[in-house]
PDB file of C-alpha atoms in Angstrom:
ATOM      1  CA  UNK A  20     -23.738 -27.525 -16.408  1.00 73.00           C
ATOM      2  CA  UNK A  21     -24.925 -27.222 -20.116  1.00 71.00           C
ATOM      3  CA  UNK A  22     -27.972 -25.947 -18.634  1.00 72.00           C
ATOM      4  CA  UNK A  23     -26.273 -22.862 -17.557  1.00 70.00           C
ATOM      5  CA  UNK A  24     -24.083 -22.583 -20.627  1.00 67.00           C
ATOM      6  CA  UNK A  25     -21.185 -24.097 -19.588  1.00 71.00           C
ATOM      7  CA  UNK A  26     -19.081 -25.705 -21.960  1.00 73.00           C
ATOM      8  CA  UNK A  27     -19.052 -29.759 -21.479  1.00 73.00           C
ATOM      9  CA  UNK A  28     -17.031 -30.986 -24.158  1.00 76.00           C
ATOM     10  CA  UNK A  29     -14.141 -31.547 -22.020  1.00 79.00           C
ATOM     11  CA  UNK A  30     -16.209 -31.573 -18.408  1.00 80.00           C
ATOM     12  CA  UNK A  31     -15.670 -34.635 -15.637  1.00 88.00           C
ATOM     13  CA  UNK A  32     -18.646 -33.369 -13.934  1.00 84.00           C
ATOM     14  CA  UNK A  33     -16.753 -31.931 -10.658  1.00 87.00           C
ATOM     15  CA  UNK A  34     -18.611 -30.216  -8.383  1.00 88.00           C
ATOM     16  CA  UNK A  35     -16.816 -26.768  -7.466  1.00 89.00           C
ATOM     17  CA  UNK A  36     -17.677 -27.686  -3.862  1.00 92.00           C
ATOM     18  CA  UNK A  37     -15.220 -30.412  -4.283  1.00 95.00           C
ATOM     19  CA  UNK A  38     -12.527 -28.920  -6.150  1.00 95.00           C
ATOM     20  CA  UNK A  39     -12.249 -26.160  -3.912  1.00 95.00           C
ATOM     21  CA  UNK A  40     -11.099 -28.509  -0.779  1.00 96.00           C
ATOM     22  CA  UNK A  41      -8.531 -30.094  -2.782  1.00 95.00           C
ATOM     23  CA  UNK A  42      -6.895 -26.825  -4.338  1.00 95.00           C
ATOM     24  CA  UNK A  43      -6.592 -25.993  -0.728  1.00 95.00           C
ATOM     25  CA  UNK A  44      -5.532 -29.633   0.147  1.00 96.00           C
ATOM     26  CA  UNK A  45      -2.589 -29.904  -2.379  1.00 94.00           C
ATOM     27  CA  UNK A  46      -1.270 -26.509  -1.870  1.00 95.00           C
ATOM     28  CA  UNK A  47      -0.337 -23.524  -4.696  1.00 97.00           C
ATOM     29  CA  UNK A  48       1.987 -24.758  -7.218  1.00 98.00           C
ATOM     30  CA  UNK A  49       2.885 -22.537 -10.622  1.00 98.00           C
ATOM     31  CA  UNK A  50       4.220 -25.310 -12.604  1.00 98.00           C
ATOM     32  CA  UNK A  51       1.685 -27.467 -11.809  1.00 98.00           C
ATOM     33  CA  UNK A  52      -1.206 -25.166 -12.230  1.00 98.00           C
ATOM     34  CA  UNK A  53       0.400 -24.456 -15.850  1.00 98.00           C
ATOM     35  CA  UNK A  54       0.335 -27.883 -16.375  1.00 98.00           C
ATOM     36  CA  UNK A  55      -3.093 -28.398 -15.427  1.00 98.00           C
ATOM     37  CA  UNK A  56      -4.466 -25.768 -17.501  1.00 97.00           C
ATOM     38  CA  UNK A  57      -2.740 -27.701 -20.969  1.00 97.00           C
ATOM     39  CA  UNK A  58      -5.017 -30.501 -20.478  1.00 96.00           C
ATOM     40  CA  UNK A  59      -7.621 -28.748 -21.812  1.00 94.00           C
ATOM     41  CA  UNK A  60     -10.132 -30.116 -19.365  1.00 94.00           C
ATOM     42  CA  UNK A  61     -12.692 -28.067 -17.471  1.00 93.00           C
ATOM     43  CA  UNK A  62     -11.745 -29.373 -13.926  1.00 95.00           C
ATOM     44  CA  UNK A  63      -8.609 -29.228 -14.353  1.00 96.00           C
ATOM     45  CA  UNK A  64      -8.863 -25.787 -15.803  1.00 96.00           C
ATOM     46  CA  UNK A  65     -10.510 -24.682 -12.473  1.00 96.00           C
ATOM     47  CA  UNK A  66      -8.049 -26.205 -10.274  1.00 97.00           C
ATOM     48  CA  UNK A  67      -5.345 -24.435 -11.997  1.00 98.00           C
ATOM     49  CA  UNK A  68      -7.274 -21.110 -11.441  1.00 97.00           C
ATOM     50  CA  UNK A  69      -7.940 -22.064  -7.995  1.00 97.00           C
ATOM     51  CA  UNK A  70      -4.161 -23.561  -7.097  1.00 97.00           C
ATOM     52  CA  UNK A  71      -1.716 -21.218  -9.090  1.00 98.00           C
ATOM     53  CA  UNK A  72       0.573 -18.638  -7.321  1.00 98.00           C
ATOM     54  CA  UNK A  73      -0.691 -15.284  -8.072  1.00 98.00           C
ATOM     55  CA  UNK A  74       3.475 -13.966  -7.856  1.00 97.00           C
ATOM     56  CA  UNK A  75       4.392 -15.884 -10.673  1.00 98.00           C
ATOM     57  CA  UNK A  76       0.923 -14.939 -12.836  1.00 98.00           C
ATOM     58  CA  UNK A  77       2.395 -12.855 -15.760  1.00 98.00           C
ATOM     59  CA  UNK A  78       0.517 -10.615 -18.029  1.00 98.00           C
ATOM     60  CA  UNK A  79       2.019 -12.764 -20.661  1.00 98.00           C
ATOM     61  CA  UNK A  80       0.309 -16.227 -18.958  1.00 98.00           C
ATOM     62  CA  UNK A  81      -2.865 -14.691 -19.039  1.00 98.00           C
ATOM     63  CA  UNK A  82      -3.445 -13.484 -22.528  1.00 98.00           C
ATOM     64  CA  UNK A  83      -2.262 -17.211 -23.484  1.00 97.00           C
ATOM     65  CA  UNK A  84      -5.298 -18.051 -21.335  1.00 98.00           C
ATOM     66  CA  UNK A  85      -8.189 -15.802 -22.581  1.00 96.00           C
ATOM     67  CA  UNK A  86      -7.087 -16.861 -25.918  1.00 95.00           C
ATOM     68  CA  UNK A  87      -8.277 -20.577 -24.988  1.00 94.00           C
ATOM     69  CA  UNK A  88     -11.565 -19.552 -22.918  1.00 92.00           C
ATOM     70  CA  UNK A  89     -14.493 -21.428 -24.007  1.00 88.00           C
ATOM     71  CA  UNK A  90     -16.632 -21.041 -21.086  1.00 89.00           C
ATOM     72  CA  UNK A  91     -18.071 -18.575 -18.872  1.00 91.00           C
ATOM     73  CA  UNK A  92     -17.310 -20.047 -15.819  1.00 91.00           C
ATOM     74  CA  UNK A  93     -13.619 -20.357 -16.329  1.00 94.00           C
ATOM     75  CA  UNK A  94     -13.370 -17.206 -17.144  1.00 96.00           C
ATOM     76  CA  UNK A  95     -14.362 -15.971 -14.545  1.00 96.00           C
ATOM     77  CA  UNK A  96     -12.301 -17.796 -12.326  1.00 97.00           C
ATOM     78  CA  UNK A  97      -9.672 -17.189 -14.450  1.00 98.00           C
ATOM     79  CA  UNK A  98     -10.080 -13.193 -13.774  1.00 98.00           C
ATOM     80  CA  UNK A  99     -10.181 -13.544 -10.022  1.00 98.00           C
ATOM     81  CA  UNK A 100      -6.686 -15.119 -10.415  1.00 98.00           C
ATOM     82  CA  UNK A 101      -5.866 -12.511 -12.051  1.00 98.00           C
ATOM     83  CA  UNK A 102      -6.888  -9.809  -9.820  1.00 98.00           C
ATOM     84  CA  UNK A 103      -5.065 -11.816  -6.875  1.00 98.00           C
ATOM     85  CA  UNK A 104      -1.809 -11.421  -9.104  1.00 98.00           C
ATOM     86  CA  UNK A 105      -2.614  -7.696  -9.783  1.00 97.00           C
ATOM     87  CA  UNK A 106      -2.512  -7.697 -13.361  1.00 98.00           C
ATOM     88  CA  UNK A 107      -5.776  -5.674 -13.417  1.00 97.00           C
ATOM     89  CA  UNK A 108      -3.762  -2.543 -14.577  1.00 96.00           C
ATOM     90  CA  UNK A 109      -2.018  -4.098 -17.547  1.00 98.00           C
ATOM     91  CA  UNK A 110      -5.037  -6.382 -19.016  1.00 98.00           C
ATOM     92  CA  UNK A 111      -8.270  -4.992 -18.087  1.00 98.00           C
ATOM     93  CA  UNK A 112      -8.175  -2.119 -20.814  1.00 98.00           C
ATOM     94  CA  UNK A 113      -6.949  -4.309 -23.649  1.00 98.00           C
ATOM     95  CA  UNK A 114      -9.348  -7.715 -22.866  1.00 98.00           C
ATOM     96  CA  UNK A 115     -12.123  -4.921 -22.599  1.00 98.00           C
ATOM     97  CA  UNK A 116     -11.425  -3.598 -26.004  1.00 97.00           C
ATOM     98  CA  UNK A 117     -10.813  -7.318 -27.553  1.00 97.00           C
ATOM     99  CA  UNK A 118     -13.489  -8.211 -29.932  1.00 97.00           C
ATOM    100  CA  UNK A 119     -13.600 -11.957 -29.012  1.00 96.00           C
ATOM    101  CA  UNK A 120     -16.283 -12.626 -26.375  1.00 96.00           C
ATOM    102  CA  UNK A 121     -14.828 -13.979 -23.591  1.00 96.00           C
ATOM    103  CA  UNK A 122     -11.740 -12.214 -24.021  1.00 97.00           C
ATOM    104  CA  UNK A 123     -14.161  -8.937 -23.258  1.00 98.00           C
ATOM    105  CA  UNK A 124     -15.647 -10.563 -20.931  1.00 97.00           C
ATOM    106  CA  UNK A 125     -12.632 -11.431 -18.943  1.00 98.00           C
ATOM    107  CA  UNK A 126     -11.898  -7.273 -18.978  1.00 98.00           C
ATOM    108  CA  UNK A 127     -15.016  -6.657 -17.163  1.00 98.00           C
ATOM    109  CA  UNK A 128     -14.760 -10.075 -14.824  1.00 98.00           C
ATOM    110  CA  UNK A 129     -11.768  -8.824 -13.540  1.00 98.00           C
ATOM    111  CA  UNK A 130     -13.065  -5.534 -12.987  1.00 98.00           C
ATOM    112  CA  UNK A 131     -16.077  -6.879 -10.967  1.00 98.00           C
ATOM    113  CA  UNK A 132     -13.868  -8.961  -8.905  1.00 98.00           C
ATOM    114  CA  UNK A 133     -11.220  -6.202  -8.291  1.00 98.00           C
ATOM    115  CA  UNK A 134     -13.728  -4.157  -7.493  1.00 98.00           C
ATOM    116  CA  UNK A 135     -14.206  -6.652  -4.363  1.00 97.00           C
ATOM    117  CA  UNK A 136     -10.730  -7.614  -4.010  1.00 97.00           C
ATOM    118  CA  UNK A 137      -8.572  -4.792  -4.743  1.00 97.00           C
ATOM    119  CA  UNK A 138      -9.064  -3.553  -0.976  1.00 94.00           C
ATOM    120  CA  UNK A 139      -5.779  -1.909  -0.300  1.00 94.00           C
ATOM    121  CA  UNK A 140      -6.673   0.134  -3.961  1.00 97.00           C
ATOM    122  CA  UNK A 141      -7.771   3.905  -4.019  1.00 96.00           C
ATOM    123  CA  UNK A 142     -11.907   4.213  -5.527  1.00 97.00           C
ATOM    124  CA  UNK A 143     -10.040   6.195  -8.005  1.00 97.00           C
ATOM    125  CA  UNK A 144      -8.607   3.124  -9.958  1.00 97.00           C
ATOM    126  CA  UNK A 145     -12.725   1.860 -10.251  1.00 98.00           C
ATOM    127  CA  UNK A 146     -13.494   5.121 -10.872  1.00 98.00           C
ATOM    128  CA  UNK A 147     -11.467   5.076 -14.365  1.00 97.00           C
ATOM    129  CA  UNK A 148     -13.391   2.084 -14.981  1.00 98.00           C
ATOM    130  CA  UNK A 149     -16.619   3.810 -15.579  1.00 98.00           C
ATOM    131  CA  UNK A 150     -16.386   4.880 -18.751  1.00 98.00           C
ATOM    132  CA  UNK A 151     -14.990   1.444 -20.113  1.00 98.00           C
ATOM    133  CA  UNK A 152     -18.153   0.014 -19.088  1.00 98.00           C
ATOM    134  CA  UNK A 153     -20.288   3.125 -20.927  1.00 98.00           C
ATOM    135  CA  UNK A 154     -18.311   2.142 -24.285  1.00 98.00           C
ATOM    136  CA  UNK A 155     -19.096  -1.306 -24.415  1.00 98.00           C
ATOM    137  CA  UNK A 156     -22.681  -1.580 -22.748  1.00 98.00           C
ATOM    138  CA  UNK A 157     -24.006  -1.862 -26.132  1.00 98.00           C
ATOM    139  CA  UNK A 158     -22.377  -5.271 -26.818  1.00 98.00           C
ATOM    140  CA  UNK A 159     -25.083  -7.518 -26.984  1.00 97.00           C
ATOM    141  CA  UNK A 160     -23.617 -10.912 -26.476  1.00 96.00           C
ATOM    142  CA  UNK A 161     -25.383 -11.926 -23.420  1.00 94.00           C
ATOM    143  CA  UNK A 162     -21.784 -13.309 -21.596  1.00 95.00           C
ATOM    144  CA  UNK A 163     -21.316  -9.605 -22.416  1.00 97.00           C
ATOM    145  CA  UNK A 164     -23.590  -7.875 -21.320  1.00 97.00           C
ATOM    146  CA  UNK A 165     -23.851 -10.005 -17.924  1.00 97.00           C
ATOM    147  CA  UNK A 166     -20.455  -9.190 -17.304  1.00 98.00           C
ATOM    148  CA  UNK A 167     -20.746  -5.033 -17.938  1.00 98.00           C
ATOM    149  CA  UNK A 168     -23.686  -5.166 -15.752  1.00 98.00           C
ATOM    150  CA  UNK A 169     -21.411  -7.159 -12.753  1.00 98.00           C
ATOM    151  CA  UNK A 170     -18.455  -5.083 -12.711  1.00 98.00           C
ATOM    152  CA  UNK A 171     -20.994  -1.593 -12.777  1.00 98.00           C
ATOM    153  CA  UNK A 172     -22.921  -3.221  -9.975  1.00 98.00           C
ATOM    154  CA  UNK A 173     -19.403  -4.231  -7.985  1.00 98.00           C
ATOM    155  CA  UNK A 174     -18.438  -1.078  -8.156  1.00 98.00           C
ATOM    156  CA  UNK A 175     -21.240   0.678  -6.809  1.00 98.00           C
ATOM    157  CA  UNK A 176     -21.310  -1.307  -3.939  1.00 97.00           C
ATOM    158  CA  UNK A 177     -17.683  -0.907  -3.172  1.00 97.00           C
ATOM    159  CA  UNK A 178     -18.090   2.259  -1.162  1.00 95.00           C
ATOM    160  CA  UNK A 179     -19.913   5.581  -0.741  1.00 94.00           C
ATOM    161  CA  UNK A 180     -17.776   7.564  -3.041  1.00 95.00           C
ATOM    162  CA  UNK A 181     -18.217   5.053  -5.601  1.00 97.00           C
ATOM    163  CA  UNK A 182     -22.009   4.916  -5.422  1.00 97.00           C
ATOM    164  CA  UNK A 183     -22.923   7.785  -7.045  1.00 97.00           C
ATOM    165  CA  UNK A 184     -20.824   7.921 -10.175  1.00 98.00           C
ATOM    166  CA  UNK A 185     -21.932   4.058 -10.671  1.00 98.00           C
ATOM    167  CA  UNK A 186     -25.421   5.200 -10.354  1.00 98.00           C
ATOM    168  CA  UNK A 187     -25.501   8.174 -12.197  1.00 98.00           C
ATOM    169  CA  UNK A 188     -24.190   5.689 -14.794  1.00 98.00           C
ATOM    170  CA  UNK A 189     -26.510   2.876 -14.612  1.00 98.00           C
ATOM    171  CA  UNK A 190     -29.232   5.734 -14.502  1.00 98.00           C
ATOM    172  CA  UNK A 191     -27.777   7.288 -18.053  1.00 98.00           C
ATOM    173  CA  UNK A 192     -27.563   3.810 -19.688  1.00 98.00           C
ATOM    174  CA  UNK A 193     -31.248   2.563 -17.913  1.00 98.00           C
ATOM    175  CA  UNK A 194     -32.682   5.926 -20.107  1.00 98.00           C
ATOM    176  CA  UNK A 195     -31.413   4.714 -23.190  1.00 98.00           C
ATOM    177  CA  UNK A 196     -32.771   3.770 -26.768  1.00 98.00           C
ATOM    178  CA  UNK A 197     -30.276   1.156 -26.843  1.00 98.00           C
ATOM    179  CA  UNK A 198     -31.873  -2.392 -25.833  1.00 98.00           C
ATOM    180  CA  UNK A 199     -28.398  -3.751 -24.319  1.00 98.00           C
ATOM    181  CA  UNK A 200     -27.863  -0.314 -22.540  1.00 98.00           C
ATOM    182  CA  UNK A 201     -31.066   0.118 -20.878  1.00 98.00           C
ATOM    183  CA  UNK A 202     -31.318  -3.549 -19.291  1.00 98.00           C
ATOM    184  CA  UNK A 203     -27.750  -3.300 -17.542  1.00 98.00           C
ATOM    185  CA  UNK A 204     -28.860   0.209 -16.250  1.00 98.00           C
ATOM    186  CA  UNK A 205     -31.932  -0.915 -15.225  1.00 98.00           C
ATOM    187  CA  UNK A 206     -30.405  -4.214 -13.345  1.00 98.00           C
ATOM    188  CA  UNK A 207     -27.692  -1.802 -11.768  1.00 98.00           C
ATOM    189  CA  UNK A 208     -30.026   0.977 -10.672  1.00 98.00           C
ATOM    190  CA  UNK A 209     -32.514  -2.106  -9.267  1.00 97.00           C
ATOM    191  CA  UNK A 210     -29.692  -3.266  -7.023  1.00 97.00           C
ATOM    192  CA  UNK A 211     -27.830   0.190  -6.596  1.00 98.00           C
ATOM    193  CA  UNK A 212     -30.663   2.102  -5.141  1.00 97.00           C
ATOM    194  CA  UNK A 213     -32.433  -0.846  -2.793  1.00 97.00           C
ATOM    195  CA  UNK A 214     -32.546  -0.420   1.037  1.00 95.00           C
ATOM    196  CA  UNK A 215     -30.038  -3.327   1.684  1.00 95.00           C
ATOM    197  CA  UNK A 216     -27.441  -1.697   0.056  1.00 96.00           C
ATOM    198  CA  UNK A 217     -27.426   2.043   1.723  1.00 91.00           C
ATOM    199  CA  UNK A 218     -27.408   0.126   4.411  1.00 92.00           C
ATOM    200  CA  UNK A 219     -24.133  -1.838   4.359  1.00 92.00           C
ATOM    201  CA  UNK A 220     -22.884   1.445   2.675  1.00 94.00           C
ATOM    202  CA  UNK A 221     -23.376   3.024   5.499  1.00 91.00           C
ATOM    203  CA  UNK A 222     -22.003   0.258   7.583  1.00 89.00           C
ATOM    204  CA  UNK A 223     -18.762  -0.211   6.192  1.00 86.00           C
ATOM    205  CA  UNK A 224     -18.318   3.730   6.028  1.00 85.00           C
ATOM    206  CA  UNK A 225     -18.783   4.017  10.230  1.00 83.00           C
ATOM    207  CA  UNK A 226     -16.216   1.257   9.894  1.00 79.00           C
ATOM    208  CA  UNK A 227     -13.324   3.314   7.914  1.00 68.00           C
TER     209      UNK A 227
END
């Protein structure tokens, strides 16, 4: 797990593939999952992520979180919670323009996973995430970075309509003098424009 940057200070050593089963085994539970989350532990971090009941997730519950992330990975679970409870409105602006780095990170996690998730959304709610992701492509930090690049990428592939904005993006910032800019661009054009993903494009728009 250190390998991959996770943090390990307070790690059991829990495989995902087995924390998974039991979050689904012991059933969503608020109080519990708030609980969990105090101990400060990395499993049990992730089990509160995967177990809590997105209804009860407030806006309030989750900037107490991002203000305790330490690690990549539970951030990002974190954020898919969060898009399941639909704060995505209230928190992704703010965490986006927070300075700390997984707190910006979360911003564009939960973008790339609403992006997926948000099905029932209009494109014009990822639309308005474009330019978020143009102001803070220059961040260097490479959780960053990772996570601008993810969320442009998820929303290109969310549909047709969405496609070429998110390309016409990742083509401005893949031109550019700036470092940071010009590798997400070039990652996001690289998956954007290959063959595989026209195709399911095109698939899921016969589909609609």
């Amino acid at each position: 797990m250190a390998r991959f940057g996770i943090d390990t200070e307070l790690a059991l050593g829990i495989r995902n593939a087995e924390l998974r089963p039991l979050a689904r085994k012991i059933r969503r539970n608020h109080e519990r999952a708030l609980d969990l989350w105090q101990t400060g532990i990395r499993e049990a971090r992730l089990l509160a992520c995967f177990s809590d009941e997105p209804t009860k997730v407030t806006v309030d519950q989750a900037w107490a979180w991002v203000a305790e992330f330490n690690s990549w990975e539970v951030v990002d679970h974190a954020a898919a919670l969060f898009v399941e409870a639909e704060l995505h409105d209230a928190i992704i602006e703010p965490f986006a323009a927070d300075e700390r780095e997984f707190v910006r990170r979360a911003g564009f996690a939960t973008m790339a996973w609403g992006a997926v998730h948000l099905k029932k959304h209009p494109d014009s709610v990822m639309l308005a995430w474009l330019p978020l992701i143009e102001r803070h492509a220059k961040d260097q930090r490479n959780f960053v970075k990772k996570a601008v690049n993810w969320a442009l990428r998820q929303i290109g592939k969310r549909s047709l309509g969405l496609h070429e904005p998110a390309l016409a993006l990742a083509e401005k910032l893949a031109a550019s003098d700036d470092r940071t800019e010009r590798w997400i661009g070039k990652d996001a054009v690289k998956e954007l424009t290959a063959p595989k993903t026209f195709d399911r494009l095109a698939a899921k728009a016969k589909k609609a």
